[in-house]
Short mmCIF file of C-alpha atoms and ligand atoms in Angstrom, two decimals:
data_model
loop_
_atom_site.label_atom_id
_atom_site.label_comp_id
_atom_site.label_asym_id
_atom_site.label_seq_id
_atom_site.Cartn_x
_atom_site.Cartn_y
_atom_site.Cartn_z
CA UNK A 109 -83.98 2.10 -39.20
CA UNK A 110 -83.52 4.87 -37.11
CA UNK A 111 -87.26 6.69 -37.63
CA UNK A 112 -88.94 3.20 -38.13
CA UNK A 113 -87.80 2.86 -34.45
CA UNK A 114 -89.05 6.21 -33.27
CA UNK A 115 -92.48 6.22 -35.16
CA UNK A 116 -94.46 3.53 -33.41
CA UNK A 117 -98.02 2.31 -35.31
CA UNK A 118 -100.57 3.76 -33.01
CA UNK A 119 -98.78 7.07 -33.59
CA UNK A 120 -99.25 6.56 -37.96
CA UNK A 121 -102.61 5.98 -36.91
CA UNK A 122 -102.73 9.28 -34.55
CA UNK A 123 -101.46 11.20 -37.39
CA UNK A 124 -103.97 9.95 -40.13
CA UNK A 125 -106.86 11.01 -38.02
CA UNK A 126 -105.50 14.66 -37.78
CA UNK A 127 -103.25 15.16 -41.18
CA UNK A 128 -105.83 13.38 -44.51
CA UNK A 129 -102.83 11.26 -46.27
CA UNK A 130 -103.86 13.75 -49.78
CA UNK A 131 -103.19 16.54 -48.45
CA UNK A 132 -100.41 16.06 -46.75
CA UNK A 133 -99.10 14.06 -49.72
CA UNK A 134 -99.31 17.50 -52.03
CA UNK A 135 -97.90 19.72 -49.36
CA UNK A 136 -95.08 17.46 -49.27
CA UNK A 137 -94.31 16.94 -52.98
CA UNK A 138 -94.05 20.73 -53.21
CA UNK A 139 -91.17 20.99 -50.75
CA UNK A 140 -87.70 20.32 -51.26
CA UNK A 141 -86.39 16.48 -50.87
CA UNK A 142 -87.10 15.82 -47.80
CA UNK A 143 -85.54 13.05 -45.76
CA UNK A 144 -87.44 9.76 -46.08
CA UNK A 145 -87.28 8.47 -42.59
CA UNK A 146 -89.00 11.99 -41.75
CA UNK A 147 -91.99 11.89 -43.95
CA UNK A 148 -92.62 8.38 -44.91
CA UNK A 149 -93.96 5.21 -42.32
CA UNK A 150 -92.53 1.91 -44.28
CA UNK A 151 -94.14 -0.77 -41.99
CA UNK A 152 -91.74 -3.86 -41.06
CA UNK A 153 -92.62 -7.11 -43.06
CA UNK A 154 -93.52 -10.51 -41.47
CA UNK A 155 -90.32 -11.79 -40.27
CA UNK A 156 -88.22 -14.62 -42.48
CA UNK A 157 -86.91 -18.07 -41.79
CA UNK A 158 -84.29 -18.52 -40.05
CA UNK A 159 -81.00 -18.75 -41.87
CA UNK A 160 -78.52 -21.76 -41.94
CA UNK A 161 -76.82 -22.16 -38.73
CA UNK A 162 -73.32 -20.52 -39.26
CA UNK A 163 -70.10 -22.84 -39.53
CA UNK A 164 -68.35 -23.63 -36.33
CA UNK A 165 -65.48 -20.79 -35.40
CA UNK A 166 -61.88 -21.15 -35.75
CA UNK A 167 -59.93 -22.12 -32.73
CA UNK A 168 -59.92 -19.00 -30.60
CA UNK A 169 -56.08 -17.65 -29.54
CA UNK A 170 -55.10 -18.74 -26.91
CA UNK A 171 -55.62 -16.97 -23.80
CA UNK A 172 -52.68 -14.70 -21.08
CA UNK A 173 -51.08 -16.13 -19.13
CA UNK A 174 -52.90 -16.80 -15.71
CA UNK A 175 -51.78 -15.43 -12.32
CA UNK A 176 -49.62 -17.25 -10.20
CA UNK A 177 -51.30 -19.65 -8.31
CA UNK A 178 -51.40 -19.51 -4.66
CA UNK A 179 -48.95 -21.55 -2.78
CA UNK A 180 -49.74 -25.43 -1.87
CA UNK A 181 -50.49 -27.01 1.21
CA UNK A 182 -47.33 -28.65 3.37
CA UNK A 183 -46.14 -31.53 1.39
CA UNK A 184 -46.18 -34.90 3.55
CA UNK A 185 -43.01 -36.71 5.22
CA UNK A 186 -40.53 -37.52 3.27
CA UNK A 187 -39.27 -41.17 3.22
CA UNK A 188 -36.01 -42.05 5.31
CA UNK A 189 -32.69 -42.08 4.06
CA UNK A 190 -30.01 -44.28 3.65
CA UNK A 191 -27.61 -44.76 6.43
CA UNK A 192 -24.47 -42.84 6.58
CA UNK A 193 -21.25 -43.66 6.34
CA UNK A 194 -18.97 -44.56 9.45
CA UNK A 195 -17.44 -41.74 11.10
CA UNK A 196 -14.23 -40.65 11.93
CA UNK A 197 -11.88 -42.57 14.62
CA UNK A 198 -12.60 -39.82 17.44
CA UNK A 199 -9.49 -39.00 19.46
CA UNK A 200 -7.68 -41.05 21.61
CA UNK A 201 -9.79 -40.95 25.66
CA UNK A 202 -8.49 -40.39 28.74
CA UNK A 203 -6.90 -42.15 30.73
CA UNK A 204 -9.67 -45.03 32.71
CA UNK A 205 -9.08 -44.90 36.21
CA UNK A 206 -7.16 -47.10 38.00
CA UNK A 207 -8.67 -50.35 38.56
CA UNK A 208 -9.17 -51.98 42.14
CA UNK A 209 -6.22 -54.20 43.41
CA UNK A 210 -6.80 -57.49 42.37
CA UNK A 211 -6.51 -60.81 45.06
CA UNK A 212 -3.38 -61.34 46.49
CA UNK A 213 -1.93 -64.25 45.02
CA UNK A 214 -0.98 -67.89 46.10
CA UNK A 215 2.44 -67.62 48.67
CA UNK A 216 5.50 -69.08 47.02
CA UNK A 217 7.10 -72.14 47.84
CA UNK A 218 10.17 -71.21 50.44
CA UNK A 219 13.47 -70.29 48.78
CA UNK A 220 16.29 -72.25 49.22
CA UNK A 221 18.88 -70.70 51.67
CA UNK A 222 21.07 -67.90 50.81
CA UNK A 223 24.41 -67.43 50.29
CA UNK A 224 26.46 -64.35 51.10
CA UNK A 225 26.52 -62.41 48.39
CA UNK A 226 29.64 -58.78 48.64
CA UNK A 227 27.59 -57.68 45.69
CA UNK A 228 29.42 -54.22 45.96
CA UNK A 229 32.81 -56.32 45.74
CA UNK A 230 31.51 -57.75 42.68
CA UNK A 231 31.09 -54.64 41.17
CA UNK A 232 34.05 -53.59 42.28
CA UNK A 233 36.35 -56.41 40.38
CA UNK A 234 34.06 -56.62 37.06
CA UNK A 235 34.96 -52.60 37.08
CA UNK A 236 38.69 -53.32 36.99
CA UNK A 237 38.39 -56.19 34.25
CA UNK A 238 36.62 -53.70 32.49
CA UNK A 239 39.42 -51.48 32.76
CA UNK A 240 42.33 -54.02 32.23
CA UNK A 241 40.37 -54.72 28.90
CA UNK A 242 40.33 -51.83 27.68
CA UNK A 243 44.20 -51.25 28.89
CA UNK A 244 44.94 -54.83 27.16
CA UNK A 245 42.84 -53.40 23.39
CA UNK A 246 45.33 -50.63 23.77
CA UNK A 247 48.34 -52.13 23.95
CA UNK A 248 47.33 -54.98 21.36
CA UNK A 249 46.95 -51.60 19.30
CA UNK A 250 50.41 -50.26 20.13
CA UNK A 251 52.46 -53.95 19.62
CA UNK A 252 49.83 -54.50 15.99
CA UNK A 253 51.58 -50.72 14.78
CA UNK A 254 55.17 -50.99 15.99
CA UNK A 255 55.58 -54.81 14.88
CA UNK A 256 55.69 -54.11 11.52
CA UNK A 257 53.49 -56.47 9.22
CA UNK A 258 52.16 -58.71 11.65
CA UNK A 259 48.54 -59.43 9.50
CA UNK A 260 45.37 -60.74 10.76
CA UNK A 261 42.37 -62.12 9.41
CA UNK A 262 38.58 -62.35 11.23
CA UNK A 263 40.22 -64.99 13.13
CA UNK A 264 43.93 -65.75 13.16
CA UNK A 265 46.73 -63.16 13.39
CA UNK A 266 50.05 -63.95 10.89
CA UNK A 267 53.57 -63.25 12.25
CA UNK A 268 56.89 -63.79 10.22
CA UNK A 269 59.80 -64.89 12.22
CA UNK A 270 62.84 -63.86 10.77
CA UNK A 271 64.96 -66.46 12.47
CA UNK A 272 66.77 -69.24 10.57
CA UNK A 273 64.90 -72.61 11.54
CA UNK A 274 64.67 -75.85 10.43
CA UNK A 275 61.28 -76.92 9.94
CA UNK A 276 60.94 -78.71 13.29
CA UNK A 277 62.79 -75.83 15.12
CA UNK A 278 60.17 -73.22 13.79
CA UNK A 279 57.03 -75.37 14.36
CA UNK A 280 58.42 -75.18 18.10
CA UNK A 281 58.82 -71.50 18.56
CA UNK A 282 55.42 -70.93 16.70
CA UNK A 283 54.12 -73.09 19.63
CA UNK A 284 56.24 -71.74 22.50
CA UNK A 285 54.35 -68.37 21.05
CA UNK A 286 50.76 -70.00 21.53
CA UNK A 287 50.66 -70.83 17.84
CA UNK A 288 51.40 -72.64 14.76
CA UNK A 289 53.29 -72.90 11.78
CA UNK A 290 51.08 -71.20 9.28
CA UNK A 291 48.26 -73.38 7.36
CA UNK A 292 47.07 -71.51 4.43
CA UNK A 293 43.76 -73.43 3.55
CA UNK A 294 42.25 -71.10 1.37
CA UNK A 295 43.04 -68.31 -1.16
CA UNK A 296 42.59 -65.39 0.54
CA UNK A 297 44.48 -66.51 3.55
CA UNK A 298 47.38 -68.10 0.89
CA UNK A 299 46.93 -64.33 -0.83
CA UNK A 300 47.38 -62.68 2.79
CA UNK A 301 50.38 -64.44 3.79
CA UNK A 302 52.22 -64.07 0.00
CA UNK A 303 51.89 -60.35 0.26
CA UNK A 304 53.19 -60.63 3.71
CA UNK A 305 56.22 -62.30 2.82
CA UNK A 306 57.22 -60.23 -0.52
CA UNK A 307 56.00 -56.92 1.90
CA UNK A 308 58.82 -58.34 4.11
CA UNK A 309 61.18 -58.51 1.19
CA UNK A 310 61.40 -62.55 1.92
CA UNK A 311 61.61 -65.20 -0.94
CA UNK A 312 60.29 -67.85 1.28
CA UNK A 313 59.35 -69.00 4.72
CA UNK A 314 58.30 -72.17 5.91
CA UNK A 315 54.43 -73.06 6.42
CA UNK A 316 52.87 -75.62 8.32
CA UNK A 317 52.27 -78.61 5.59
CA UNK A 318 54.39 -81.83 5.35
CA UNK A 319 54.64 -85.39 4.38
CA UNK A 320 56.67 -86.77 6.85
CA UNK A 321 54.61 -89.11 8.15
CA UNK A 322 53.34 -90.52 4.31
CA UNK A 323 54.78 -89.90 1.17
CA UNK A 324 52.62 -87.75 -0.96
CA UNK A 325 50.15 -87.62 1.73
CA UNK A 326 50.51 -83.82 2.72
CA UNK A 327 49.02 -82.56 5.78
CA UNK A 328 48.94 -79.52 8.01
CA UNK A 329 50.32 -79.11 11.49
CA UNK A 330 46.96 -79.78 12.83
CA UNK A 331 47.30 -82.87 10.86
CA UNK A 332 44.17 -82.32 8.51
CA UNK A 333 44.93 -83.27 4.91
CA UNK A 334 45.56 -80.64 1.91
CA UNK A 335 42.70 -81.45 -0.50
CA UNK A 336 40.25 -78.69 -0.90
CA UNK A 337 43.10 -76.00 -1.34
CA UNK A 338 46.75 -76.03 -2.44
CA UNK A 339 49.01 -73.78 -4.40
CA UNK A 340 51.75 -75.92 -5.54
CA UNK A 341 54.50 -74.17 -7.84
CA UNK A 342 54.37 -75.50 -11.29
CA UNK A 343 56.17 -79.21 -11.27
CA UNK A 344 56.16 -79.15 -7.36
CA UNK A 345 56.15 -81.09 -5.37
CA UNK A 346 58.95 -83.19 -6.63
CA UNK A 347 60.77 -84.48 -3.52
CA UNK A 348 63.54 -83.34 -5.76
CA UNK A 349 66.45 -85.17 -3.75
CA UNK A 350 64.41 -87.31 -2.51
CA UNK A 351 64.05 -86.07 0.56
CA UNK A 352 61.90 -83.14 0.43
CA UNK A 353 59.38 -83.80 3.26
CA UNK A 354 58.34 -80.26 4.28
CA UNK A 355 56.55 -77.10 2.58
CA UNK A 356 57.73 -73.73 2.05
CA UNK A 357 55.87 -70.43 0.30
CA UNK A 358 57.93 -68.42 -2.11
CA UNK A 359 57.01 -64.56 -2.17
CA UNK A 360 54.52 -65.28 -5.32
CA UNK A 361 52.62 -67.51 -2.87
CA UNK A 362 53.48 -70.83 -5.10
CA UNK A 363 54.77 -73.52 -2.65
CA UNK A 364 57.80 -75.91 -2.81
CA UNK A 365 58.61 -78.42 -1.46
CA UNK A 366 61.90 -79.14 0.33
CA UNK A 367 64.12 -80.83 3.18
CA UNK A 368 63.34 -80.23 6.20
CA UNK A 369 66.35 -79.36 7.80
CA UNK A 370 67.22 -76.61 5.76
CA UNK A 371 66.72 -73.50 8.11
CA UNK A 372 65.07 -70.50 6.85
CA UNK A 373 62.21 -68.04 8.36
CA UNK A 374 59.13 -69.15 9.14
CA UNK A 375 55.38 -67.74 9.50
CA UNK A 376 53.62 -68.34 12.72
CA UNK A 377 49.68 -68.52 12.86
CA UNK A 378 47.83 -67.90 16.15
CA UNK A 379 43.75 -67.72 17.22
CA UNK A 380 42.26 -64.93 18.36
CA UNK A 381 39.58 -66.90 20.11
CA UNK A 382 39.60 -70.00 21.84
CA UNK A 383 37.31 -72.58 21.07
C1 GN1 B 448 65.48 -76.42 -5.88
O1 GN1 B 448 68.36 -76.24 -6.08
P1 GN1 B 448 67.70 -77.38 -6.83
O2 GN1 B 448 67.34 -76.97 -8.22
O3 GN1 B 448 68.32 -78.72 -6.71
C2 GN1 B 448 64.59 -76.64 -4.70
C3 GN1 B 448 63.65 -77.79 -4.98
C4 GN1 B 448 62.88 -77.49 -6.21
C5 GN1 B 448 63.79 -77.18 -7.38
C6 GN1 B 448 63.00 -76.75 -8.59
C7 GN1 B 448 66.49 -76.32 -1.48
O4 GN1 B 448 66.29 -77.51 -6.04
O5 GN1 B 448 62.78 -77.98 -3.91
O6 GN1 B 448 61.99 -78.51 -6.50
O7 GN1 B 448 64.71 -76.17 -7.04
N1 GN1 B 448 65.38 -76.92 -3.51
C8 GN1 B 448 65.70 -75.96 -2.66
O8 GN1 B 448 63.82 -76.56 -9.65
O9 GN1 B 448 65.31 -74.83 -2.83
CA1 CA B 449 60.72 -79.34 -4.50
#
């Protein structure tokens, strides 16, 4: 291809005018091979068809990776967002200033006339009650401890009298005392009074229940009847001689009864309050 290329036809015909073809052609069979493209013109034929068109390629590889692109414009506003949620209670505020003083009000009607009151006297007095009260706890306190076994409830006080009486005869001296023969009308006061007595080393006093008036038909010294409570001893009461009108406690608590003018020692009751 090479000397084809370098050899162009108007030179072949350049050289044929100066070098006759038979000449040359004997000159050159005598030499050694020489190269082909140097000593012979091979003219190009008449060009050919055009071949098949080729089939298509196979997918090319894909290609690098690109450069970063360059950065984007501003993005546009966003859209708003929820509400929050409620705060925090802030701290307590000062103090408002005072406000302005409001209308005076309508006068009151006229008070009634005074009286003369020696307030400071007053004082004076309700300071010695005060005193005498608390001079009157004490010596409650001191007579409670040295009067051995006198026994109190929320509301009565219980005192044995160890003097001989006939029923009648105590019920008076528990009431020159400010009280009563004793009226055990429940079980715990019954229970209180029973210890009391066997405490005392008794076998029995007289308490405040009778039938005098109505056979069978007990009462108590306030003359309210014994139904919701009684502790009879077993087989009592028996009016046994036929006569036994009045109610005595043994030191079990049991009661008897028996005639009232046998004389043994009896149990006062008295209030602590008043009614
Ligand atoms: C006593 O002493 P006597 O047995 O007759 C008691 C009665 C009793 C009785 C029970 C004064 O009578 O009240 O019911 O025992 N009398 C006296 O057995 O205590
Ligand atoms: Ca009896």
């Amino acid at each position: 291809m090479g000397c084809a290329k370098i050899l162009h036809l108007s030179t072949y015909v350049t050289l044929l005018a100066f070098f006759p073809l038979r000449a040359y052609s004997t000159d050159v069979e005598n030499r050694s091979a020489p190269d082909a493209c140097s000593t012979h013109t091979i003219l190009p034929g008449p060009k050919g068809e055009p071949g098949q068109k080729g089939d298509v390629g196979e997918i090319g590889k894909p290609g690098k990776e690109g450069p970063k692109g360059r950065k984007g414009a501003t993005g546009g506003l966003g859209d708003v967002g929820d509400q929050g949620l409620i705060g925090k209670f802030g701290p307590i505020g000062g103090k408002g200033d005072k406000g302005y003083k409001g209308l005076p009000g309508v006068p009151g009607g006229k008070g009634k006339p005074g009286s003369f009151c020696d307030c400071g006297r007053y004082r004076k007095v309700v300071g010695q009650l005060d005193n005498n009260v608390a001079r009157l706890k004490s010596s409650l306190n001191f007579v409670k401890n040295v009067i051995a076994g006198i026994r109190e409830t929320e509301e009565k006080f219980y005192y044995i009298v160890k003097e001989e009486r006939s029923y009648r005869d105590a019920l008076t001296q528990c009431r020159i005392r400010g009280g009563t023969l004793a009226m055990p009308k429940d079980q715990a006061t019954n229970s209180l009074i029973a210890d009391y007595i066997s405490k005392m080393g008794l076998l029995r006093v007289y308490i405040g229940i009778n039938d005098i008036e109505k056979e069978k038909h007990y009462v108590y010294t306030d003359n309210t009847p014994v139904q919701n409570f009684s502790n009879w001893k077993e087989g009592e009461p028996n009016d046994g001689s036929g006569y036994e009108d009045c109610v005595e406690m043994h030191g079990t608590g049991v009661w008897n009864d028996v005639e009232c003018h046998l004389t043994i020692y009896f149990v006062c009751e008295f209030l602590k309050k008043t009614k």
